[in-house]
Tab-separated table of C-alpha atoms in Angstrom:
chain	number	residue	atom	x	y	z
F	21	UNK	CA	0.228	0.164	-0.011
F	22	UNK	CA	1.394	3.350	-0.776
F	23	UNK	CA	-0.071	6.777	0.552
F	24	UNK	CA	0.192	9.785	-1.408
F	25	UNK	CA	0.376	13.248	0.180
F	26	UNK	CA	-0.202	16.069	-2.654
F	27	UNK	CA	1.308	18.941	-2.969
F	28	UNK	CA	1.086	21.581	-5.689
F	29	UNK	CA	3.652	21.436	-7.981
F	30	UNK	CA	4.945	22.541	-11.147
F	31	UNK	CA	5.280	19.175	-13.294
F	32	UNK	CA	7.788	20.968	-15.953
F	33	UNK	CA	10.125	22.125	-13.502
F	34	UNK	CA	12.988	19.259	-12.821
F	35	UNK	CA	13.518	17.689	-9.415
F	36	UNK	CA	15.379	14.794	-7.749
F	37	UNK	CA	13.417	12.247	-5.898
F	38	UNK	CA	14.305	11.497	-2.362
F	39	UNK	CA	14.056	8.004	-0.796
F	40	UNK	CA	14.098	7.193	3.112
F	41	UNK	CA	13.964	4.414	5.143
F	42	UNK	CA	13.408	5.815	8.519
F	43	UNK	CA	14.823	4.466	11.666
F	44	UNK	CA	14.757	5.340	15.158
F	45	UNK	CA	18.496	6.047	15.547
F	46	UNK	CA	19.616	6.225	11.646
F	47	UNK	CA	17.876	6.693	8.210
F	48	UNK	CA	18.795	5.291	4.936
F	49	UNK	CA	18.939	7.781	2.169
F	50	UNK	CA	18.656	7.516	-1.565
F	51	UNK	CA	18.362	9.618	-4.065
F	52	UNK	CA	17.129	9.681	-7.976
F	53	UNK	CA	18.999	12.191	-10.864
F	54	UNK	CA	17.096	14.762	-12.186
F	55	UNK	CA	15.841	12.467	-15.049
F	56	UNK	CA	14.238	10.306	-12.621
F	57	UNK	CA	15.617	7.399	-14.307
F	58	UNK	CA	18.675	6.306	-11.786
F	59	UNK	CA	18.733	5.722	-8.254
F	60	UNK	CA	22.137	6.508	-5.895
F	61	UNK	CA	22.506	5.523	-2.743
F	62	UNK	CA	23.964	8.014	-0.035
F	63	UNK	CA	25.504	8.189	3.264
F	64	UNK	CA	22.998	6.846	6.148
F	65	UNK	CA	21.963	9.966	8.308
F	66	UNK	CA	22.651	9.282	12.355
F	67	UNK	CA	19.996	11.146	14.474
F	68	UNK	CA	19.393	11.080	18.226
F	69	UNK	CA	16.502	13.094	17.829
F	70	UNK	CA	13.951	13.809	15.428
F	71	UNK	CA	14.559	17.351	14.832
F	72	UNK	CA	18.163	16.476	13.837
F	73	UNK	CA	16.955	14.120	11.173
F	74	UNK	CA	14.365	16.777	9.881
F	75	UNK	CA	17.454	19.530	9.403
F	76	UNK	CA	19.391	16.645	7.820
F	77	UNK	CA	16.704	16.158	5.495
F	78	UNK	CA	16.018	19.894	4.518
F	79	UNK	CA	19.359	20.510	3.895
F	80	UNK	CA	18.970	17.847	1.238
F	81	UNK	CA	15.947	19.064	-0.416
F	82	UNK	CA	17.805	22.085	-0.349
F	83	UNK	CA	21.154	21.347	-2.074
F	84	UNK	CA	19.484	18.794	-4.380
F	85	UNK	CA	16.453	20.146	-5.792
F	86	UNK	CA	14.462	17.507	-4.399
F	87	UNK	CA	10.793	17.807	-5.344
F	88	UNK	CA	9.161	14.430	-3.947
F	89	UNK	CA	10.300	12.319	-0.850
F	90	UNK	CA	9.275	8.314	-0.984
F	91	UNK	CA	8.978	7.025	2.675
F	92	UNK	CA	9.216	3.359	3.596
F	93	UNK	CA	6.401	2.581	5.833
F	94	UNK	CA	7.119	-0.149	8.026
F	95	UNK	CA	4.241	-2.711	8.661
F	96	UNK	CA	4.514	-6.110	10.296
F	97	UNK	CA	4.304	-9.445	8.037
F	98	UNK	CA	0.595	-9.204	8.522
F	99	UNK	CA	0.264	-5.830	7.288
F	100	UNK	CA	-0.738	-4.101	10.398
F	101	UNK	CA	1.119	-1.199	12.086
F	102	UNK	CA	4.098	-1.362	14.807
F	103	UNK	CA	5.625	0.804	17.041
F	104	UNK	CA	8.221	1.919	14.268
F	105	UNK	CA	5.231	2.805	11.572
F	106	UNK	CA	3.938	5.405	14.344
F	107	UNK	CA	7.500	6.685	14.935
F	108	UNK	CA	7.830	7.083	10.899
F	109	UNK	CA	4.452	8.324	10.212
F	110	UNK	CA	5.563	11.223	13.163
F	111	UNK	CA	8.520	11.779	11.169
F	112	UNK	CA	6.267	11.960	7.874
F	113	UNK	CA	4.044	14.457	9.014
F	114	UNK	CA	6.615	16.889	10.559
F	115	UNK	CA	8.796	16.714	7.051
F	116	UNK	CA	5.115	17.293	5.115
F	117	UNK	CA	4.149	20.217	7.438
F	118	UNK	CA	7.797	21.684	7.938
F	119	UNK	CA	8.768	21.459	4.488
F	120	UNK	CA	6.004	21.654	2.410
F	121	UNK	CA	6.926	19.148	-0.181
F	122	UNK	CA	5.352	16.124	-1.546
F	123	UNK	CA	5.373	12.568	0.268
F	124	UNK	CA	4.793	8.954	-1.086
F	125	UNK	CA	4.620	6.034	1.450
F	126	UNK	CA	5.521	2.322	0.279
F	127	UNK	CA	5.396	-0.672	1.996
F	128	UNK	CA	8.704	-1.345	2.962
F	129	UNK	CA	8.423	-4.760	4.208
F	130	UNK	CA	10.998	-7.165	3.246
F	131	UNK	CA	13.478	-4.216	1.830
F	132	UNK	CA	16.076	-4.604	4.753
F	133	UNK	CA	16.572	-8.556	4.003
F	134	UNK	CA	16.514	-7.643	-0.228
F	135	UNK	CA	19.554	-5.057	0.785
F	136	UNK	CA	21.188	-7.594	3.147
F	137	UNK	CA	21.135	-10.236	0.418
F	138	UNK	CA	22.156	-7.561	-2.137
F	139	UNK	CA	25.074	-6.608	-0.334
F	140	UNK	CA	27.328	-9.857	1.050
F	141	UNK	CA	30.789	-8.126	0.675
F	142	UNK	CA	33.169	-10.549	0.073
F	143	UNK	CA	35.482	-8.358	2.235
F	144	UNK	CA	34.388	-7.902	5.943
F	145	UNK	CA	33.581	-4.080	5.211
F	146	UNK	CA	30.328	-2.613	6.835
F	147	UNK	CA	27.656	-1.706	4.200
F	148	UNK	CA	25.274	0.540	4.583
F	149	UNK	CA	22.134	-1.813	4.851
F	150	UNK	CA	19.236	0.988	5.651
F	151	UNK	CA	20.472	3.437	2.771
F	152	UNK	CA	20.449	0.238	0.712
F	153	UNK	CA	16.685	-0.225	1.398
F	154	UNK	CA	16.173	3.183	0.703
F	155	UNK	CA	17.418	2.258	-2.883
F	156	UNK	CA	14.960	-0.361	-3.127
F	157	UNK	CA	12.102	1.575	-2.377
F	158	UNK	CA	13.343	4.325	-4.972
F	159	UNK	CA	14.161	1.694	-7.270
F	160	UNK	CA	10.426	0.212	-6.680
F	161	UNK	CA	9.088	3.630	-7.136
F	162	UNK	CA	10.687	4.486	-10.553
F	163	UNK	CA	9.873	1.513	-12.135
F	164	UNK	CA	6.453	1.004	-10.984
F	165	UNK	CA	6.133	4.828	-12.237
F	166	UNK	CA	7.491	3.959	-15.751
F	167	UNK	CA	4.410	1.094	-15.754
F	168	UNK	CA	1.628	3.397	-14.942
F	169	UNK	CA	-0.200	5.079	-17.958
F	170	UNK	CA	1.255	8.412	-18.739
F	171	UNK	CA	3.881	8.128	-16.106
F	172	UNK	CA	1.796	9.443	-13.290
F	173	UNK	CA	2.269	9.693	-9.527
F	174	UNK	CA	0.562	7.075	-7.730
F	175	UNK	CA	-2.787	7.546	-6.186
F	176	UNK	CA	-3.684	6.735	-2.410
F	177	UNK	CA	-5.169	3.551	-3.327
F	178	UNK	CA	-2.383	2.069	-5.733
F	179	UNK	CA	-0.438	-0.450	-4.311
F	180	UNK	CA	3.326	-0.482	-4.271
F	181	UNK	CA	5.778	-2.745	-2.536
F	182	UNK	CA	8.796	-4.087	-3.523
F	183	UNK	CA	8.857	-7.654	-4.579
F	184	UNK	CA	8.630	-10.839	-2.097
F	185	UNK	CA	11.524	-12.515	-0.805
F	186	UNK	CA	12.276	-16.434	-1.486
F	187	UNK	CA	13.291	-17.698	2.037
């Protein structure tokens, strides 16, 4: 399931899309190019307070000409809200209210597992799992949008979720 919070925007203006995998201590980040065809991983944002996260997101929006944010919606496997869902929704509401930017939520179930499966490093290097999860969210959004007639943004009733993970 996705939720779409529309904000008036000029469709002719080019902008990047920011994807966030919001956590209570660190948040994964990915960003598109201006053509919205490719997704790139960014360093994770480490934060102690919600306000630190909001400030970091605002900085990214300003520096990278972001016009849309994709936020992973954490649900349990049965599709019900969790404590993390409530935290993420709180951050979403603050971003939408303070920064006046369009936000799309995407079901993020299995994205962390997918990110870990994709990243199995040969060396002992620590990989940014949360930013890779954000990259999967952004890639999912970009691919699904390409399949939609007229490449329109999804509506509230659209169902976007990453593909299931084999166990």
